[in-house]
Amino acid sequence: SASQDSETPRSSAQPDSRASSSELEKLRGYHDLAKDALERAYRKDVEGSIAEAIKLYRLGLSIIYEGLSITVQATGLGAAFHKVAAWRGDMNNWQQHVLERVRDLETMPADSPTVRAPQRITLQRAYSHSPRLQSSAVPPQSHGVASAGRTGAAGSGVIAKEEARLREVIEGEVLDRRPSIRWKDIAGLAGAKQALQEMVILPAQRADLFQGLRAPARGLLLYGPPGNGKTMLAKALASEARATFFNISASSLTSKWHGEAEKLVRMLFKVAAEMQPAIIFIDEIDSILSERSAGEHEASRRLKTQFLVEFDGVANGSERMVVVGATNRPQELDDAVRRRLVKRIYISMPDAGTRRALLQHLLSGQPSRLSKADVERIVAATNNYSGSDLAALCREAAIIPIRDLGPAVSCVPAESIRPMDVGDFEVALRSIRPSVSREQLAAFADWTAQYGTLS
Ligand code: ATP
Ligand code: MG
């Protein structure tokens, strides 16, 4: 991405602590998710809902396996090292207990007394001292034990296996554990953030308040010209909402799972219901749920139908789930899909204030010699630039001091490179032009007038 590229020369000298801390976040995410799944499994187990319990135990196991396969460079992080050790220790510990329990449940006859007496797994051990730090306790192949797993006594064969396989896909590729973007990383868009806060975050936290007439909308569309933060917003939503976040992109559904995409969609909603509160995010929703046409592929028609059916289940049910779509081509969205995404939020081009904030954010990692007045000039000159155009502009301006060095660049010390100045931006403005045309903007305005709910 923009800021990473421009920082490469500086950060290569030191250990990359940023990458490490995002890995740390991820590990924490897996740890917490596993704990959550196992707690629910245990409850089911105590209740005697054995099949449910096994399912959740397996879910927990597959999360643990994934979590344990993360390698965290924790050396440079001090206190973080102990957290890593504690989380990994917990997961190792749970894994042993759960594997035993699942084996028991699967092999004992249903009326056996041992089945009725689950052993409490000590989930409270999080953050406590851990016996050892293993590099990777479980090789990837053993994944199968957890979810594709032994159908065991049941032996209900093909269907169960198929289900387990789809479930594994959802858990492995669609379930997004703690994306690392936060509200504060996103410049401007106060209106959109506010709307998301009311429609998604608060209802997820206070389900008791948001009932009846106050029940939140279950479908939401972020639309607007490309490169203005729709995808970023959804990712931030996931980390702020403390809900399980399922992120499916059009490409993963249509290319990889072509032909069985509708089965995947069914499983997606099922797993999401088990892990509520949940957010299902469909990026570039227009490309999977576009207007139905005569020449359309049978498979994609089935996919759409399945989606509508599942969506109606969510809209009429009591599950705490919300479907969020994002698109830069709202005109191509299927009518039925559009109707279901009842709140439609326009993510517009950045105004002057947003551009200023965005510039300051982009420039913060890089030495520059820009006065307040210089920044204002750039803000004024980028009236029709999108967020990603601005990022490209800064990247271009940042490279000019390097380019000026010519062949000397290979031996010059990093500190002696001159900071970028307003002249670099003037040059960059000539080569980086706005990517969204006036006609496109007019088309968005039309669509907003007709279908938008917030601007
Ligand atoms: P598309 O419609 O093409 O999918 P999008 O609206 O999803 O575009 P993003 O991928 O979210 O756009 O943003 C593209 C890039 O632009 C981001 O990675 C970020 O660098 C920058 N960007 C855009 N808007 C903002 C913003 N408001 N705050 C911070 N960065 C932004
Ligand atoms: Mg996007």
PDB file of N, CA and C in Angstrom, residues 140-172:
ATOM      1  N   PRO A 140      -0.001 -28.666   9.560  1.00  0.00           N
ATOM      2  CA  PRO A 140      -1.239 -28.336   8.889  1.00  0.00           C
ATOM      3  C   PRO A 140      -2.099 -29.542   8.503  1.00  0.00           C
ATOM      4  N   GLN A 141      -1.460 -30.680   8.218  1.00  0.00           N
ATOM      5  CA  GLN A 141      -2.254 -31.839   7.768  1.00  0.00           C
ATOM      6  C   GLN A 141      -3.300 -32.257   8.800  1.00  0.00           C
ATOM      7  N   SER A 142      -2.961 -32.049  10.072  1.00  0.00           N
ATOM      8  CA  SER A 142      -3.852 -32.552  11.101  1.00  0.00           C
ATOM      9  C   SER A 142      -5.126 -31.727  11.224  1.00  0.00           C
ATOM     10  N   HIS A 143      -5.200 -30.672  10.425  1.00  0.00           N
ATOM     11  CA  HIS A 143      -6.441 -29.923  10.278  1.00  0.00           C
ATOM     12  C   HIS A 143      -7.656 -30.825  10.167  1.00  0.00           C
ATOM     13  N   GLY A 144      -7.463 -31.863   9.385  1.00  0.00           N
ATOM     14  CA  GLY A 144      -8.576 -32.773   9.094  1.00  0.00           C
ATOM     15  C   GLY A 144      -9.196 -33.352  10.336  1.00  0.00           C
ATOM     16  N   VAL A 145      -8.412 -33.571  11.357  1.00  0.00           N
ATOM     17  CA  VAL A 145      -8.932 -34.158  12.583  1.00  0.00           C
ATOM     18  C   VAL A 145     -10.017 -33.256  13.154  1.00  0.00           C
ATOM     19  N   ALA A 146      -9.756 -31.953  13.021  1.00  0.00           N
ATOM     20  CA  ALA A 146     -10.659 -31.015  13.646  1.00  0.00           C
ATOM     21  C   ALA A 146     -11.991 -30.874  12.926  1.00  0.00           C
ATOM     22  N   SER A 147     -11.939 -30.547  11.654  1.00  0.00           N
ATOM     23  CA  SER A 147     -13.226 -30.221  11.072  1.00  0.00           C
ATOM     24  C   SER A 147     -13.675 -31.139   9.937  1.00  0.00           C
ATOM     25  N   ALA A 148     -12.719 -31.576   9.110  1.00  0.00           N
ATOM     26  CA  ALA A 148     -13.181 -32.447   8.040  1.00  0.00           C
ATOM     27  C   ALA A 148     -13.525 -33.795   8.646  1.00  0.00           C
ATOM     28  N   GLY A 149     -12.993 -33.968   9.762  1.00  0.00           N
ATOM     29  CA  GLY A 149     -12.868 -35.105  10.616  1.00  0.00           C
ATOM     30  C   GLY A 149     -13.652 -36.363  10.526  1.00  0.00           C
ATOM     31  N   ARG A 150     -13.212 -37.261  11.355  1.00  0.00           N
ATOM     32  CA  ARG A 150     -13.832 -38.569  11.536  1.00  0.00           C
ATOM     33  C   ARG A 150     -15.333 -38.433  11.717  1.00  0.00           C
ATOM     34  N   THR A 151     -16.068 -39.035  10.851  1.00  0.00           N
ATOM     35  CA  THR A 151     -17.503 -39.012  11.066  1.00  0.00           C
ATOM     36  C   THR A 151     -17.862 -40.006  12.147  1.00  0.00           C
ATOM     37  N   GLY A 152     -16.883 -40.795  12.507  1.00  0.00           N
ATOM     38  CA  GLY A 152     -16.966 -41.653  13.681  1.00  0.00           C
ATOM     39  C   GLY A 152     -18.183 -42.558  13.711  1.00  0.00           C
ATOM     40  N   ALA A 153     -18.784 -42.654  14.907  1.00  0.00           N
ATOM     41  CA  ALA A 153     -19.896 -43.569  15.119  1.00  0.00           C
ATOM     42  C   ALA A 153     -21.053 -43.267  14.176  1.00  0.00           C
ATOM     43  N   ALA A 154     -21.295 -41.982  13.986  1.00  0.00           N
ATOM     44  CA  ALA A 154     -22.424 -41.578  13.166  1.00  0.00           C
ATOM     45  C   ALA A 154     -22.313 -42.146  11.764  1.00  0.00           C
ATOM     46  N   GLY A 155     -21.133 -41.996  11.145  1.00  0.00           N
ATOM     47  CA  GLY A 155     -20.919 -42.519   9.820  1.00  0.00           C
ATOM     48  C   GLY A 155     -21.924 -42.036   8.792  1.00  0.00           C
ATOM     49  N   SER A 156     -22.521 -40.868   9.051  1.00  0.00           N
ATOM     50  CA  SER A 156     -23.533 -40.380   8.119  1.00  0.00           C
ATOM     51  C   SER A 156     -22.873 -39.835   6.859  1.00  0.00           C
ATOM     52  N   GLY A 157     -21.671 -40.269   6.664  1.00  0.00           N
ATOM     53  CA  GLY A 157     -20.920 -40.225   5.441  1.00  0.00           C
ATOM     54  C   GLY A 157     -20.869 -38.935   4.656  1.00  0.00           C
ATOM     55  N   VAL A 158     -21.247 -39.071   3.381  1.00  0.00           N
ATOM     56  CA  VAL A 158     -20.937 -38.064   2.390  1.00  0.00           C
ATOM     57  C   VAL A 158     -21.406 -36.653   2.780  1.00  0.00           C
ATOM     58  N   ILE A 159     -22.637 -36.561   3.238  1.00  0.00           N
ATOM     59  CA  ILE A 159     -23.194 -35.236   3.516  1.00  0.00           C
ATOM     60  C   ILE A 159     -22.418 -34.542   4.625  1.00  0.00           C
ATOM     61  N   ALA A 160     -22.155 -35.281   5.675  1.00  0.00           N
ATOM     62  CA  ALA A 160     -21.427 -34.701   6.798  1.00  0.00           C
ATOM     63  C   ALA A 160     -20.049 -34.248   6.361  1.00  0.00           C
ATOM     64  N   LYS A 161     -19.418 -35.056   5.520  1.00  0.00           N
ATOM     65  CA  LYS A 161     -18.078 -34.723   5.054  1.00  0.00           C
ATOM     66  C   LYS A 161     -18.098 -33.453   4.228  1.00  0.00           C
ATOM     67  N   GLU A 162     -19.066 -33.410   3.338  1.00  0.00           N
ATOM     68  CA  GLU A 162     -19.237 -32.249   2.471  1.00  0.00           C
ATOM     69  C   GLU A 162     -19.436 -30.994   3.316  1.00  0.00           C
ATOM     70  N   GLU A 163     -20.295 -31.135   4.325  1.00  0.00           N
ATOM     71  CA  GLU A 163     -20.564 -30.005   5.206  1.00  0.00           C
ATOM     72  C   GLU A 163     -19.304 -29.555   5.906  1.00  0.00           C
ATOM     73  N   ALA A 164     -18.567 -30.529   6.396  1.00  0.00           N
ATOM     74  CA  ALA A 164     -17.346 -30.211   7.134  1.00  0.00           C
ATOM     75  C   ALA A 164     -16.341 -29.496   6.241  1.00  0.00           C
ATOM     76  N   ARG A 165     -16.309 -29.934   4.990  1.00  0.00           N
ATOM     77  CA  ARG A 165     -15.347 -29.327   4.071  1.00  0.00           C
ATOM     78  C   ARG A 165     -15.714 -27.861   3.797  1.00  0.00           C
ATOM     79  N   LEU A 166     -16.996 -27.617   3.547  1.00  0.00           N
ATOM     80  CA  LEU A 166     -17.446 -26.244   3.318  1.00  0.00           C
ATOM     81  C   LEU A 166     -17.200 -25.379   4.548  1.00  0.00           C
ATOM     82  N   ARG A 167     -17.495 -25.989   5.689  1.00  0.00           N
ATOM     83  CA  ARG A 167     -17.293 -25.273   6.938  1.00  0.00           C
ATOM     84  C   ARG A 167     -15.825 -24.868   7.094  1.00  0.00           C
ATOM     85  N   GLU A 168     -14.974 -25.770   6.688  1.00  0.00           N
ATOM     86  CA  GLU A 168     -13.548 -25.481   6.788  1.00  0.00           C
ATOM     87  C   GLU A 168     -13.161 -24.310   5.887  1.00  0.00           C
ATOM     88  N   VAL A 169     -13.772 -24.292   4.704  1.00  0.00           N
ATOM     89  CA  VAL A 169     -13.496 -23.187   3.788  1.00  0.00           C
ATOM     90  C   VAL A 169     -13.931 -21.862   4.429  1.00  0.00           C
ATOM     91  N   ILE A 170     -15.119 -21.872   4.988  1.00  0.00           N
ATOM     92  CA  ILE A 170     -15.637 -20.655   5.620  1.00  0.00           C
ATOM     93  C   ILE A 170     -14.704 -20.223   6.743  1.00  0.00           C
ATOM     94  N   GLU A 171     -14.344 -21.170   7.575  1.00  0.00           N
ATOM     95  CA  GLU A 171     -13.512 -20.801   8.720  1.00  0.00           C
ATOM     96  C   GLU A 171     -12.106 -20.399   8.303  1.00  0.00           C
ATOM     97  N   GLY A 172     -11.611 -21.039   7.249  1.00  0.00           N
ATOM     98  CA  GLY A 172     -10.253 -20.762   6.829  1.00  0.00           C
ATOM     99  C   GLY A 172     -10.115 -19.516   5.966  1.00  0.00           C
TER     100      GLY A 172
END
